[in-house]
Tab-separated table of C-alpha atoms in Angstrom:
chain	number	residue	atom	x	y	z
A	6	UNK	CA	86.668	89.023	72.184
A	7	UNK	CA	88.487	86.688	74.730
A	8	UNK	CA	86.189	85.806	77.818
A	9	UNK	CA	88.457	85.269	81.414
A	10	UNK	CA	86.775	82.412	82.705
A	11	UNK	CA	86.414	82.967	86.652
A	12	UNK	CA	85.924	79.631	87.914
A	13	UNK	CA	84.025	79.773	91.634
A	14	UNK	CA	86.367	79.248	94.954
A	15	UNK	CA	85.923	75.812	95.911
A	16	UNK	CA	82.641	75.311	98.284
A	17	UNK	CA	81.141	78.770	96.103
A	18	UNK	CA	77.585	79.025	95.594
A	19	UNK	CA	77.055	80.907	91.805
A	20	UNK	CA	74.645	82.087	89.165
A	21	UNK	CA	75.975	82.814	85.847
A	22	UNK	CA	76.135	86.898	86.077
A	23	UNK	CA	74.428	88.629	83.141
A	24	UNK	CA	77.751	90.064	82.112
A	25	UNK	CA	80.685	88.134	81.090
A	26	UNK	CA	84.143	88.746	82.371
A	27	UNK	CA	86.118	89.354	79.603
A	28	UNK	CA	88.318	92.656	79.514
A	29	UNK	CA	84.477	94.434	78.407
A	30	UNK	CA	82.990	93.182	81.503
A	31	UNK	CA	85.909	94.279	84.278
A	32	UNK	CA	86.058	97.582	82.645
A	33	UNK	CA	81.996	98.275	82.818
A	34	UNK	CA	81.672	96.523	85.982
A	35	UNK	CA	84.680	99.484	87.188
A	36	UNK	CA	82.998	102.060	85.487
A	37	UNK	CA	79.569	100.906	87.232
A	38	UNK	CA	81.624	101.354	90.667
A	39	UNK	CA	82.582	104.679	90.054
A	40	UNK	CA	79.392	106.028	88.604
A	41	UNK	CA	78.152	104.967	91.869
A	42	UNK	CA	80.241	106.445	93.973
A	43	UNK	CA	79.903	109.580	91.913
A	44	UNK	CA	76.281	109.313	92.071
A	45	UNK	CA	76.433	108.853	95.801
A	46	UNK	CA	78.287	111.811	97.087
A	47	UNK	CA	76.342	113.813	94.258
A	48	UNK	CA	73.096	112.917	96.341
A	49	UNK	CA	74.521	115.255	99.589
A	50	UNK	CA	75.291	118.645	97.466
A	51	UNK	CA	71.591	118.184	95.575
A	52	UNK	CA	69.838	117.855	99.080
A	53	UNK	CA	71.669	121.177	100.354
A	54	UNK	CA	71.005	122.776	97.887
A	55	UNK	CA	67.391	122.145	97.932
A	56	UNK	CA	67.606	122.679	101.540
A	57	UNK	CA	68.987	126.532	101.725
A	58	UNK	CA	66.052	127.172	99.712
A	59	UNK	CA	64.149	126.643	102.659
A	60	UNK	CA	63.645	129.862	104.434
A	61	UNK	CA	65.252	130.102	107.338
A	62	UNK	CA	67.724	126.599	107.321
A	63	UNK	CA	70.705	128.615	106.424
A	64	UNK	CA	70.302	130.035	109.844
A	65	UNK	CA	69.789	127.030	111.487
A	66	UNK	CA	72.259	124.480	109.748
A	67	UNK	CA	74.825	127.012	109.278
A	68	UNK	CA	78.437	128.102	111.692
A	69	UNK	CA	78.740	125.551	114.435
A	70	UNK	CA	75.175	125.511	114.843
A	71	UNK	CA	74.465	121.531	116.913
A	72	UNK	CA	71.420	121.251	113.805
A	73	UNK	CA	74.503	121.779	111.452
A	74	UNK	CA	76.560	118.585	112.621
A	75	UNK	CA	73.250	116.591	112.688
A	76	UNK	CA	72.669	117.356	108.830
A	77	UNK	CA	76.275	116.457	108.270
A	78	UNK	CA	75.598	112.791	109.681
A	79	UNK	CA	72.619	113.051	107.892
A	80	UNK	CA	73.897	113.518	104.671
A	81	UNK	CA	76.499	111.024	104.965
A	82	UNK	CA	74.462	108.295	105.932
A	83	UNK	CA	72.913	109.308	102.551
A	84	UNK	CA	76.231	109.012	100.630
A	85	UNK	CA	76.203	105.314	102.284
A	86	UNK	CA	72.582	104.214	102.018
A	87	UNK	CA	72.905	105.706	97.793
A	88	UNK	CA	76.257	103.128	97.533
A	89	UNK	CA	74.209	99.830	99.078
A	90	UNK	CA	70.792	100.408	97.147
A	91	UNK	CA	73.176	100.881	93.850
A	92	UNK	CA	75.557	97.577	94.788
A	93	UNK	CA	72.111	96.044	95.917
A	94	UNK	CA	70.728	96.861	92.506
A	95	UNK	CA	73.797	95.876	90.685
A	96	UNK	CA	73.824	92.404	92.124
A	97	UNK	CA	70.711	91.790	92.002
A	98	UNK	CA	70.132	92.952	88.064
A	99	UNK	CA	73.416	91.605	86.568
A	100	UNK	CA	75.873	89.489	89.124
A	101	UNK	CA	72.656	86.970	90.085
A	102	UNK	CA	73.813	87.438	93.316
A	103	UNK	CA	72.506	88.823	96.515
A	104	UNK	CA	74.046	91.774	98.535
A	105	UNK	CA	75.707	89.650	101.185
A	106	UNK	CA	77.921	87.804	98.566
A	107	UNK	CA	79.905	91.101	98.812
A	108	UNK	CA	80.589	90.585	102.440
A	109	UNK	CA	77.549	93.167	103.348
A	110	UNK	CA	76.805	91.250	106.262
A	111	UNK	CA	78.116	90.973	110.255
A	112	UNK	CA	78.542	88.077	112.894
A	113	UNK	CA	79.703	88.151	116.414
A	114	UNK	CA	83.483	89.003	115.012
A	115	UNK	CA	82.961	91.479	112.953
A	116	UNK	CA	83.294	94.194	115.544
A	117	UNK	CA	86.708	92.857	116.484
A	118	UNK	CA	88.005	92.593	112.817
A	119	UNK	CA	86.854	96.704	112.111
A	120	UNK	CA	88.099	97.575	115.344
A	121	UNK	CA	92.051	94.914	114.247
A	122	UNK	CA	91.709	97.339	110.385
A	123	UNK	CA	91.356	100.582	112.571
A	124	UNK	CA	94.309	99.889	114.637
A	125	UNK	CA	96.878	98.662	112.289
A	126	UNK	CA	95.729	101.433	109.841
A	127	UNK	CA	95.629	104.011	111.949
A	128	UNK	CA	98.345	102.948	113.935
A	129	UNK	CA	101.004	102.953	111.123
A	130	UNK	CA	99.404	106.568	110.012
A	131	UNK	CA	100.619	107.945	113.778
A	132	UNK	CA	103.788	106.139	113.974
A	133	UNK	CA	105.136	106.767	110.718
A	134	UNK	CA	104.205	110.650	110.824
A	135	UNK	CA	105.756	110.801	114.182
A	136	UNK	CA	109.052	109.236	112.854
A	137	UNK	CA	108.972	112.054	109.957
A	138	UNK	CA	111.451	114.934	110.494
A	139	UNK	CA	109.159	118.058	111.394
A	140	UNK	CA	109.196	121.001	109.756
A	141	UNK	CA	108.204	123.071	113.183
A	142	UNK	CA	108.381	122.063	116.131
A	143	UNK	CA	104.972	122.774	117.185
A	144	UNK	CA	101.807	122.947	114.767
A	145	UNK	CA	101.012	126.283	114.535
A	146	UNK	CA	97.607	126.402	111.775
A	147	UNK	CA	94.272	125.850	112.571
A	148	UNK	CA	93.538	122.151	112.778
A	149	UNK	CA	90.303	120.002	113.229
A	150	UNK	CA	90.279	120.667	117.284
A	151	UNK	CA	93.084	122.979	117.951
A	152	UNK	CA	90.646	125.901	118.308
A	153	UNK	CA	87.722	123.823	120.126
A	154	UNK	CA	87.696	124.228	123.937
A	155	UNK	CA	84.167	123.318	124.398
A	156	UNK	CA	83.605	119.613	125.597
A	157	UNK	CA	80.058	119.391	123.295
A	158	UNK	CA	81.720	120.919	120.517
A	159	UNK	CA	84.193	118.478	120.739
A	160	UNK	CA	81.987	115.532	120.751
A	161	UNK	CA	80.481	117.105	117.800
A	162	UNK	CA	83.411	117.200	116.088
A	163	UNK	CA	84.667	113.792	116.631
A	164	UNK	CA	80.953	112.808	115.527
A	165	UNK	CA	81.518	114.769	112.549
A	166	UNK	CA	85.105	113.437	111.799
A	167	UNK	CA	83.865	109.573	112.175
A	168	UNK	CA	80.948	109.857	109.856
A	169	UNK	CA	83.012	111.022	107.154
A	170	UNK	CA	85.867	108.676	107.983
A	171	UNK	CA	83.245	105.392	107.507
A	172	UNK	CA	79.788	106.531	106.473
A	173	UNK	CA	80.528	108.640	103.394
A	174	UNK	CA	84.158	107.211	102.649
A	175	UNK	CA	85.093	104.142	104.754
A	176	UNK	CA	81.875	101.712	104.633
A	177	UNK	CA	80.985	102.650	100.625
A	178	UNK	CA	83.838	102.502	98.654
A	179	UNK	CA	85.325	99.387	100.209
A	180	UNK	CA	81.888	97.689	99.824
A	181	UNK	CA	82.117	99.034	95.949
A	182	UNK	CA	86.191	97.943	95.362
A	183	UNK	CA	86.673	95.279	97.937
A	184	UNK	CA	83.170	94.094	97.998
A	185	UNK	CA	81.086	94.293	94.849
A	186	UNK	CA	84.705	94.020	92.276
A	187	UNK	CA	86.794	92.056	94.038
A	188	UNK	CA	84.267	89.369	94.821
A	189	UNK	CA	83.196	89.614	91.368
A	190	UNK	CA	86.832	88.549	90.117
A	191	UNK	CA	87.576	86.276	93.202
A	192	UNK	CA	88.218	83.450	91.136
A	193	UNK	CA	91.079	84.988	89.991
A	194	UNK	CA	92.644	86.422	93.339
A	195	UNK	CA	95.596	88.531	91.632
A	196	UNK	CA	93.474	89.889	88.798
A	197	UNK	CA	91.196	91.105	91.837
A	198	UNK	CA	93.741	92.613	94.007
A	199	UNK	CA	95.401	94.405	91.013
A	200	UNK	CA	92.222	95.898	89.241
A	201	UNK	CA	90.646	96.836	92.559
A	202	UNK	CA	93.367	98.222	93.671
A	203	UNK	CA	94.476	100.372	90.744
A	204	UNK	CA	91.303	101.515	89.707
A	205	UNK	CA	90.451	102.295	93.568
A	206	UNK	CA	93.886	104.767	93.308
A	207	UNK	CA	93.549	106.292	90.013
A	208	UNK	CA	89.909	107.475	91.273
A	209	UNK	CA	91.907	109.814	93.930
A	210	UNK	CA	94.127	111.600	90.906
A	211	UNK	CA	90.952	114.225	91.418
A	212	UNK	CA	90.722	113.683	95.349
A	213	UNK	CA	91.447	117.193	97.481
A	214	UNK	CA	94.150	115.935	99.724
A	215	UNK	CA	96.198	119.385	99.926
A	216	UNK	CA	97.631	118.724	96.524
A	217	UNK	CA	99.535	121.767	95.559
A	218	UNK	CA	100.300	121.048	91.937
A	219	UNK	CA	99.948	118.344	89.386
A	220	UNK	CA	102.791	116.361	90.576
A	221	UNK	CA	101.613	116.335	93.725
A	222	UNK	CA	98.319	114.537	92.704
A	223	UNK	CA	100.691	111.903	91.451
A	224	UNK	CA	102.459	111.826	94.904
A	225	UNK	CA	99.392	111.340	96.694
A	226	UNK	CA	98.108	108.382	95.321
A	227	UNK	CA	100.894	106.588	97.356
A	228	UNK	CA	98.188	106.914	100.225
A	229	UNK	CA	95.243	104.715	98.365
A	230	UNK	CA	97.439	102.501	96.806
A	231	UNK	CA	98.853	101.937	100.539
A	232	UNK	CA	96.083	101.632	102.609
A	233	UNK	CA	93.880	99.590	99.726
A	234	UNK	CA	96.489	96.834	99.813
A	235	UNK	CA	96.635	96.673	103.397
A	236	UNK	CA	92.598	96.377	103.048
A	237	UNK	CA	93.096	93.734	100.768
A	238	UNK	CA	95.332	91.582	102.892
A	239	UNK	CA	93.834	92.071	105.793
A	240	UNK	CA	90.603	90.929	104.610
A	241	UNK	CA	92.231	87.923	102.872
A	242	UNK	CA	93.686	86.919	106.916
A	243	UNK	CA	89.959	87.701	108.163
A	244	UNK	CA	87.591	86.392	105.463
A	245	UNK	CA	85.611	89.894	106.550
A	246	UNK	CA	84.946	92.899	104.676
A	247	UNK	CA	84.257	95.066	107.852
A	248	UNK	CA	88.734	94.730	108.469
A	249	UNK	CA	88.824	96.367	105.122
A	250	UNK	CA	86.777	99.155	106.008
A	251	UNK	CA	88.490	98.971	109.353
A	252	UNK	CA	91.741	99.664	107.364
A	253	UNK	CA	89.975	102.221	105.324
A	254	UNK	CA	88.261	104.511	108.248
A	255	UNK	CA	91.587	103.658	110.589
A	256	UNK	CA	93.704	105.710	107.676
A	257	UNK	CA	91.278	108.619	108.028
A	258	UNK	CA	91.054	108.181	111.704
A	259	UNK	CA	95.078	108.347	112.033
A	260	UNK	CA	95.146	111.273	109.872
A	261	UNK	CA	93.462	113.661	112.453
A	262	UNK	CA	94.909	112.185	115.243
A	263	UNK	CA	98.688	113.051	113.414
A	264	UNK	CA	96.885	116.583	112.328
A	265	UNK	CA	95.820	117.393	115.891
A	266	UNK	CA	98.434	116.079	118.055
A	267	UNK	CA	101.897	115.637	116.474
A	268	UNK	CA	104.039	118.599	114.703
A	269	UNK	CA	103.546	119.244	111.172
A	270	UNK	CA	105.173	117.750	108.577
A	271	UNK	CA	105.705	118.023	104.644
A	272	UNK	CA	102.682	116.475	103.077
A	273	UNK	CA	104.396	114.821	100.310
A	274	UNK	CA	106.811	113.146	102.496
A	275	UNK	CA	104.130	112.010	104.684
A	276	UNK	CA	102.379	110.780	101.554
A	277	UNK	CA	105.222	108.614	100.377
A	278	UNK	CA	106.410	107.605	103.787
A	279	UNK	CA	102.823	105.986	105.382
A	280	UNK	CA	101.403	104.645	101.582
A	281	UNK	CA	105.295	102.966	101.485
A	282	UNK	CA	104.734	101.195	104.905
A	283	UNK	CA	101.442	100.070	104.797
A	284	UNK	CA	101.890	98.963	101.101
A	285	UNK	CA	104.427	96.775	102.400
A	286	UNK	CA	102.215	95.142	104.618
A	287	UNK	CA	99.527	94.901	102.742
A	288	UNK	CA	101.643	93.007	100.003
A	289	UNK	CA	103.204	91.032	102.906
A	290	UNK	CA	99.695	89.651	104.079
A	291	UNK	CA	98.279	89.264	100.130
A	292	UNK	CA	101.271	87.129	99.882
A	293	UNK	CA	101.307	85.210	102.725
A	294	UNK	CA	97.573	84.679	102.959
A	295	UNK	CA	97.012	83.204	99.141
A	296	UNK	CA	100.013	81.102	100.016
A	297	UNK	CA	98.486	79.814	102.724
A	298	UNK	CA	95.278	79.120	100.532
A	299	UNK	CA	93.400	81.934	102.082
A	300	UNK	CA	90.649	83.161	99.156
A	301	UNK	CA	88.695	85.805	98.705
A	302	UNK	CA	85.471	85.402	100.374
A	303	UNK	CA	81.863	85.038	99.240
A	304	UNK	CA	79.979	86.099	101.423
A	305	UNK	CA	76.379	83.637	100.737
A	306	UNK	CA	78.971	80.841	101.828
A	307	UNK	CA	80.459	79.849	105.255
A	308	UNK	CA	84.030	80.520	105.300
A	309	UNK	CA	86.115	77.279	106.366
């Protein structure tokens, strides 16, 4: 079996990982990254299930019930906390390599880089469904806060829609794809980008995205492939992974913003038209940033 040799970025710190990175290793180390993420958002449906069992919490956690959205947050933090004990464990056990190498880490810019992915994600998300042809001119189902009138429920509902926009989705899987693999295969920048970012959208073939049909799971997987390039390239530019998940939780966060406030739209147009835009500017930075020299960071080193 041919080994890929990944040599280290220059100024890298490294420990020979346990498993080589031959066409074996990528493919476990991808596998390993989706078991977790299976794993993790298995943890949330065991512990309600346990929980109705309780007498009595069905009544309390259930409707619109304030408990209710406090067990949601719960149970997403647990999605997130299953994801960085698992990456912890992986790195740790095979890569010889502690959590932060992944980018698991902050400084005093970190804030601003989530806050640059949110914007440019969610941004492009609004503008591009606005620009869409409507198919009514007002929205006329039941969306995520058409109904709500009450200023708590509201709060609660924004609460809600955040924690599953970064605590179960946003903050795990980009520390799995554009933390844990792409680091892994940083030595090799377009191997990284094009495994991560392929196995990252072939993962959402079984996503629930309003898919009608089985073309229509092909159609949507314009929207990862879209929005994990412009992770990629934005984190290339910032040398952060918290721009990636900025990118990540911004497409989520666009999404009900577009639900809520523009007119609706047909999905798979809307699927091809934003993953079209923001794959062009995600390839636009990849490009631009390894032609510059930009790398793909490791995180136990200070970027120069």
């Amino acid at each position: 079996m041919n080994v890929i040799h990944v040599p280290p970025a220059p100024g890298t710190r490294t420990s020979a990982p346990r498993l080589a990175l031959g066409p074996l290793g990528i493919t476990v180390r991808v596998v390993v990254a989706i078991g977790i993420l299976i794993i993790a958002n298995l943890v949330p449906a065991l512990a309600t299930g346990l929980l109705v069992l309780v007498p009595g919490a069905s009544e309390i956690f259930g409707g619109s019930s304030p408990w209710g959205f406090g067990l949601a947050v719960v149970l997403q933090s647990l999605v997130l906390g299953t994801v960085v004990l698992g990456v912890w464990g992986w790195m740790n056990g095979v890569e010889r390599a502690p959590l932060r190498a992944t980018g698991w880490s902050a400084n005093r810019l970190s804030a601003v880089w989530l806050l640059l992915g949110i914007a440019l994600s969610a941004g492009t998300v609004v503008v591009v469904t606005a620009l869409i042809p409507a198919d009514d001119p007002v929205r006329s189902d039941s969306t995520f806060f058409h109904e709500q009138t009450d200023p708590v429920m509201i709060c609660l509902l924004i609460a809600y829609a955040l924690g599953l926009a970064f605590l179960q989705q946003g903050i795990p899987e980009e520390l799995l794809f554009r933390g844990m693999l792409l680091w892994r295969l940083r030595g090799r920048p377009v191997l990284a980008v094009a495994v991560t970012t392929l196995a990252f959208t072939l993962i959402h073939l079984v996503s629930n995205g309003g898919q009608q049909s089985p073309w229509e799971h092909v159609l949507y997987l314009a929207l990862p492939f879209g929005f994990a390039l412009l992770a990629v390239g934005l984190l290339l530019w910032t040398g952060s992974l918290w721009a990636a998940v900025g990118v990540h939780g911004g497409f989520h966060v666009g999404t009900v913003i577009a639900g809520t406030l523009l007119p609706p739209v047909t999905p798979a147009t809307s699927w091809l038209a934003i993953g079209s835009v923001q794959s062009v500017i995600g390839i636009t930075l990849i490009v631009t940033a390894l032609r510059k020299g930009r790398r793909i960071p490791d995180g136990t080193t200070a970027r120069p």
